[in-house]
Coordinates of C-alpha atoms and ligand atoms in Angstrom, one line a residue:
M9 CA 103.1 91.7 108.5
V10 CA 99.4 91.8 109.7
E11 CA 97.2 95.0 110.4
R12 CA 93.6 95.6 111.0
R13 CA 91.9 98.6 109.7
G14 CA 88.4 98.4 111.1
R15 CA 86.7 95.4 109.4
V16 CA 89.6 95.1 106.9
G17 CA 92.7 93.0 107.4
L18 CA 95.9 94.0 105.6
V19 CA 98.7 91.5 105.2
T20 CA 102.0 92.7 103.8
L21 CA 104.5 90.2 102.6
N22 CA 107.8 91.1 104.4
R23 CA 110.8 89.9 102.6
P24 CA 111.5 92.9 100.4
S25 CA 115.2 92.3 100.2
A26 CA 114.5 89.0 98.3
L27 CA 111.5 90.7 96.3
N28 CA 109.2 88.8 98.6
A29 CA 110.3 85.4 97.2
L30 CA 107.8 83.0 98.7
N31 CA 109.5 80.6 100.9
T32 CA 107.9 78.0 103.4
A33 CA 108.2 80.4 106.4
L34 CA 106.7 83.3 104.6
M35 CA 103.9 81.4 103.1
N36 CA 103.1 79.7 106.4
E37 CA 102.9 83.0 108.1
L38 CA 100.6 84.4 105.3
V39 CA 98.3 81.3 105.4
E40 CA 98.0 81.4 109.1
A41 CA 97.3 85.2 109.2
V42 CA 94.6 85.0 106.6
T43 CA 93.1 81.9 108.0
D44 CA 92.8 83.7 111.4
M45 CA 91.1 86.6 109.7
D46 CA 88.8 84.4 107.8
R47 CA 87.6 82.9 111.0
D48 CA 87.2 86.4 112.7
P49 CA 83.5 87.6 112.6
G50 CA 84.9 91.2 112.9
V51 CA 86.8 91.0 109.4
G52 CA 84.9 91.5 106.3
A53 CA 87.6 91.5 103.7
V54 CA 91.4 91.1 103.4
V55 CA 94.0 92.8 101.3
I56 CA 97.4 91.0 100.5
T57 CA 100.2 93.3 99.3
G58 CA 103.9 93.3 98.9
S59 CA 106.4 96.1 98.5
A60 CA 106.7 98.9 96.0
K61 CA 109.1 97.0 93.9
A62 CA 107.6 93.4 94.0
F63 CA 104.3 91.9 95.2
A64 CA 106.3 88.7 95.0
A65 CA 109.0 87.6 92.4
G66 CA 108.0 83.9 92.7
A67 CA 108.5 80.9 94.8
D68 CA 111.9 81.0 96.5
I69 CA 114.1 79.4 93.8
K70 CA 117.0 79.1 96.3
E71 CA 114.9 77.1 98.8
M72 CA 113.7 74.5 96.3
S73 CA 116.6 74.3 93.7
A74 CA 118.4 71.3 95.3
N75 CA 115.2 69.3 95.9
T76 CA 114.6 66.0 94.3
Y77 CA 111.5 64.7 92.8
M78 CA 110.7 62.8 96.0
D79 CA 111.3 65.9 98.2
M80 CA 108.7 67.8 96.1
Y81 CA 106.3 64.9 95.9
A82 CA 106.6 63.7 99.5
A83 CA 106.0 67.3 100.8
D84 CA 103.4 67.9 98.1
W85 CA 105.2 71.3 97.7
F86 CA 102.6 74.1 97.4
R87 CA 99.7 72.2 98.6
H88 CA 99.3 74.0 101.8
W89 CA 99.5 77.3 99.9
E90 CA 96.3 76.3 98.1
D91 CA 94.5 76.9 101.4
L92 CA 94.4 80.5 100.4
T93 CA 91.8 79.6 97.7
R94 CA 89.5 78.1 100.3
L95 CA 89.0 81.4 102.4
R96 CA 85.4 82.4 102.5
I97 CA 85.9 86.1 103.0
P98 CA 86.7 88.2 99.9
V99 CA 90.5 88.7 99.3
I100 CA 92.0 91.4 97.2
A101 CA 95.6 91.4 95.9
A102 CA 97.2 94.8 95.8
V103 CA 100.0 94.3 93.3
S104 CA 102.9 96.9 92.8
G105 CA 105.9 95.9 90.7
F106 CA 106.8 92.3 90.0
A107 CA 104.2 89.5 90.3
L108 CA 106.1 86.7 88.8
G109 CA 105.8 82.8 88.9
G110 CA 104.3 82.0 92.3
G111 CA 103.8 85.7 92.9
C112 CA 101.4 85.9 89.9
E113 CA 99.8 82.7 91.1
L114 CA 99.4 84.0 94.6
A115 CA 97.7 87.2 93.2
M116 CA 95.5 85.0 91.1
M117 CA 94.4 83.1 94.3
A118 CA 92.8 86.4 95.5
D119 CA 89.3 87.2 94.4
F120 CA 90.5 90.1 92.4
I121 CA 93.7 92.1 91.7
I122 CA 94.2 95.7 91.9
A123 CA 97.3 96.7 90.1
G124 CA 99.7 99.6 90.3
D125 CA 100.7 101.1 86.9
N126 CA 104.2 99.7 87.4
A127 CA 103.0 96.2 87.8
K128 CA 104.5 93.3 85.9
F129 CA 102.9 89.9 85.7
G130 CA 104.6 86.8 84.4
Q131 CA 105.0 83.1 84.5
P132 CA 108.7 82.8 83.8
E133 CA 109.2 79.3 85.3
I134 CA 110.1 78.0 81.7
N135 CA 113.4 80.0 82.1
L136 CA 114.1 77.7 85.1
G137 CA 113.4 74.4 83.3
V138 CA 110.0 74.0 85.1
I139 CA 106.5 75.2 84.7
P140 CA 104.0 77.0 87.0
G141 CA 103.1 74.9 90.0
M142 CA 100.8 77.0 92.1
G143 CA 97.9 76.9 89.7
G144 CA 99.3 79.4 87.0
S145 CA 98.6 77.2 84.0
Q146 CA 94.9 76.9 85.2
R147 CA 94.0 80.3 86.7
L148 CA 95.9 82.3 84.1
T149 CA 94.2 80.5 81.3
R150 CA 90.8 81.1 82.9
A151 CA 91.6 84.7 83.4
V152 CA 93.2 85.7 80.1
G153 CA 92.3 82.8 77.7
K154 CA 94.5 80.2 76.0
A155 CA 96.4 82.5 73.6
K156 CA 97.8 84.9 76.1
A157 CA 98.3 82.1 78.7
M158 CA 100.2 80.0 76.3
D159 CA 102.3 83.0 75.2
M160 CA 103.2 83.8 78.7
V161 CA 103.8 80.4 80.0
L162 CA 105.8 79.2 76.9
T163 CA 108.0 82.4 76.4
G164 CA 108.1 83.5 80.0
R165 CA 107.3 87.2 78.9
F166 CA 105.9 89.7 81.3
M167 CA 102.6 91.5 80.9
D168 CA 102.5 95.1 82.0
A169 CA 99.6 96.5 84.0
E170 CA 97.8 98.1 80.9
E171 CA 97.9 94.7 79.1
A172 CA 96.9 92.8 82.3
E173 CA 93.7 95.0 82.7
R174 CA 92.9 94.7 79.0
S175 CA 93.3 90.9 79.2
G176 CA 91.0 90.6 82.3
L177 CA 93.8 89.5 84.6
V178 CA 93.3 92.6 86.8
S179 CA 90.1 94.5 87.7
R180 CA 91.7 98.0 87.7
V181 CA 95.0 99.9 87.4
V182 CA 95.8 102.8 89.6
P183 CA 99.0 104.9 90.2
A184 CA 101.5 102.6 91.9
A185 CA 101.7 104.8 94.9
E186 CA 98.0 104.5 95.5
V187 CA 97.6 100.8 95.1
V188 CA 97.3 99.7 98.8
E189 CA 95.0 102.6 99.5
E190 CA 92.7 101.8 96.6
A191 CA 92.6 98.1 97.6
L192 CA 91.9 99.0 101.2
K193 CA 89.0 101.3 99.9
A194 CA 87.6 98.5 97.9
A195 CA 87.9 96.1 100.9
E196 CA 86.2 98.6 103.2
T197 CA 83.4 98.9 100.6
I198 CA 83.0 95.1 100.6
A199 CA 83.3 94.8 104.3
S200 CA 80.5 97.4 104.8
K201 CA 78.1 95.0 103.0
S202 CA 76.3 92.1 104.6
K203 CA 79.1 89.6 105.3
P204 CA 76.9 86.5 104.6
A205 CA 75.9 88.0 101.3
A206 CA 79.5 88.9 100.3
M207 CA 80.6 85.3 101.2
V208 CA 77.8 83.7 99.2
A209 CA 78.5 86.1 96.3
K210 CA 82.1 84.9 96.4
E211 CA 81.0 81.3 96.4
A212 CA 78.5 81.9 93.5
V213 CA 81.1 83.6 91.2
N214 CA 83.7 80.9 92.0
A215 CA 81.1 78.3 91.2
A216 CA 81.2 79.5 87.6
F217 CA 84.7 78.1 87.2
E218 CA 83.6 74.6 88.6
M219 CA 80.2 74.0 87.2
G220 CA 78.3 73.9 84.0
L221 CA 75.9 76.8 83.3
A222 CA 72.7 75.1 84.3
Q223 CA 74.2 73.7 87.5
G224 CA 75.8 77.1 88.3
V225 CA 72.6 79.1 87.6
L226 CA 70.7 76.5 90.0
F227 CA 73.4 76.9 92.6
E228 CA 73.1 80.6 92.4
R229 CA 69.3 80.5 92.8
R230 CA 69.5 78.3 95.8
V231 CA 72.1 80.4 97.6
F232 CA 70.2 83.4 96.7
H233 CA 67.1 81.9 98.4
S234 CA 69.2 81.0 101.4
L235 CA 69.9 84.7 102.1
F236 CA 66.3 85.3 102.9
A237 CA 67.1 83.6 106.1
T238 CA 69.5 86.3 107.2
E239 CA 68.7 89.5 109.3
D240 CA 70.7 91.5 106.7
Q241 CA 68.3 90.7 103.9
K242 CA 65.5 92.1 106.1
E243 CA 67.5 95.1 107.0
G244 CA 68.8 95.8 103.4
M245 CA 65.4 95.7 101.8
A246 CA 63.7 97.6 104.7
A247 CA 66.4 100.3 104.4
F248 CA 65.8 100.6 100.7
T249 CA 62.0 100.9 101.3
E250 CA 62.6 103.5 104.1
K251 CA 65.1 105.4 102.0
R252 CA 67.9 105.1 104.5
E253 CA 71.3 103.5 104.6
P254 CA 71.3 99.8 105.8
E255 CA 72.8 98.9 109.2
F256 CA 74.1 95.4 108.5
K257 CA 74.7 93.0 111.5
H258 CA 76.5 90.4 109.4
R259 CA 74.0 87.7 110.3
Ligands
LIG302 C1 105.6 78.6 91.6 C2 106.7 77.9 90.9 C3 106.4 76.6 90.3 C4 107.8 78.6 90.6 C5 108.4 79.9 90.7 O1 107.7 80.9 91.2 S1 109.9 80.0 90.3 C6 110.3 81.6 90.4 C7 109.8 82.5 89.3 N1 110.2 83.8 89.3 C8 111.4 84.2 88.6 O2 112.0 83.3 87.9 C9 111.8 85.6 88.8 C10 113.1 85.5 89.5 N2 113.6 86.9 89.8 C11 114.1 87.7 88.8 O3 114.1 87.4 87.6 C12 114.7 89.0 89.2 O4 114.9 89.0 90.5 C13 113.7 90.2 88.8 C14 113.6 90.4 87.3 C15 112.3 89.9 89.4 C16 114.3 91.5 89.4 O5 115.6 91.7 89.1 P1 116.6 92.7 89.8 O6 117.8 92.7 89.2 O7 115.8 94.1 90.1 O8 116.7 92.1 91.3 P2 117.6 90.9 91.8 O9 119.0 91.4 92.1 O10 117.5 89.8 90.7 O11 116.8 90.3 93.1 C17 117.0 90.9 94.4 C18 117.2 89.8 95.4 O12 116.0 89.0 95.3 C19 116.3 87.7 95.1 N3 115.2 87.0 94.4 C20 114.5 87.5 93.4 N4 113.5 86.6 93.0 C21 113.7 85.4 93.7 C22 113.1 84.2 93.8 N5 112.1 83.9 92.9 N6 113.6 83.4 94.6 C23 114.7 83.6 95.3 N7 115.3 84.7 95.5 C24 114.8 85.7 94.5 C25 117.6 87.8 94.3 O13 118.2 86.5 94.3 C26 118.3 88.9 94.9 O14 118.9 88.4 96.2 P3 120.4 88.3 96.3 O15 120.9 89.6 96.0 O16 120.6 87.8 97.7 O17 120.9 87.2 95.2

């Protein structure tokens, strides 16, 4: 499930026979793997991917179907999975095939999504008599706006890769066979930058979803100032002046 390519971590969901339906065991493994990478100074970015047919076809319907309200509430079902949104290093979702329900929500927990041209995104929980429960109603709405989010959440229809790119859900669409390599290349590019700068950049962009404009701009300015305490800022600006490539030390 977990591989290292230099400074990049690659995590592959490994239940292809069930289209990577997200059950507790799989999600515990995923959260543990990326949390370990997040703490590893040698990792600068992470890619999460699935199989060619499915990134993930949703939360495991069979695992939760017999649960009662109290089972769901007492376990606070999906709460632990939200840990993925608290990672400090950049995370890319490389999506091929189905990204449905919890699969779409998992992809949206990443910092950005690179989609194969066969990708299909959807929040079809309405067909099961429920609604998104891993943040879909919130993150999809922020990504694509109210009209498309309402359409998808209320009708359960799928969005193809082209529409997903046009709507702002994914950052780029590439041939399906190349999606993991493209995501790894993007992750390698990120991991080659100053790690403190990349982490702060992620925090600053995410702040746009939590703060008003004035507060967000102030937050950005303050964390921008803070980067002048890093060796990498000195190196990056010296390298520019000396017309050479920077050698970041990630501190
Ligand atoms: C986060 C919250 C609140 C909820 C959710 O995420 S609920 C789940 C939302 N997702 C869905 O409703 C999609 C369910 N899956 C499908 O509609 C189809 O599997 C498909 C359209 C994605 C693909 O259809 P296809 O005919 O190509 O493949 P299947 O034979 O249907 O699937 C193969 C294999 O995988 C099992 N599978 C698929 N999705 C799930 C799932 N979400 N949970 C559990 N198991 C799933 C499917 O049952 C089949 O396994 P078996 O052959 O053993 O039955």
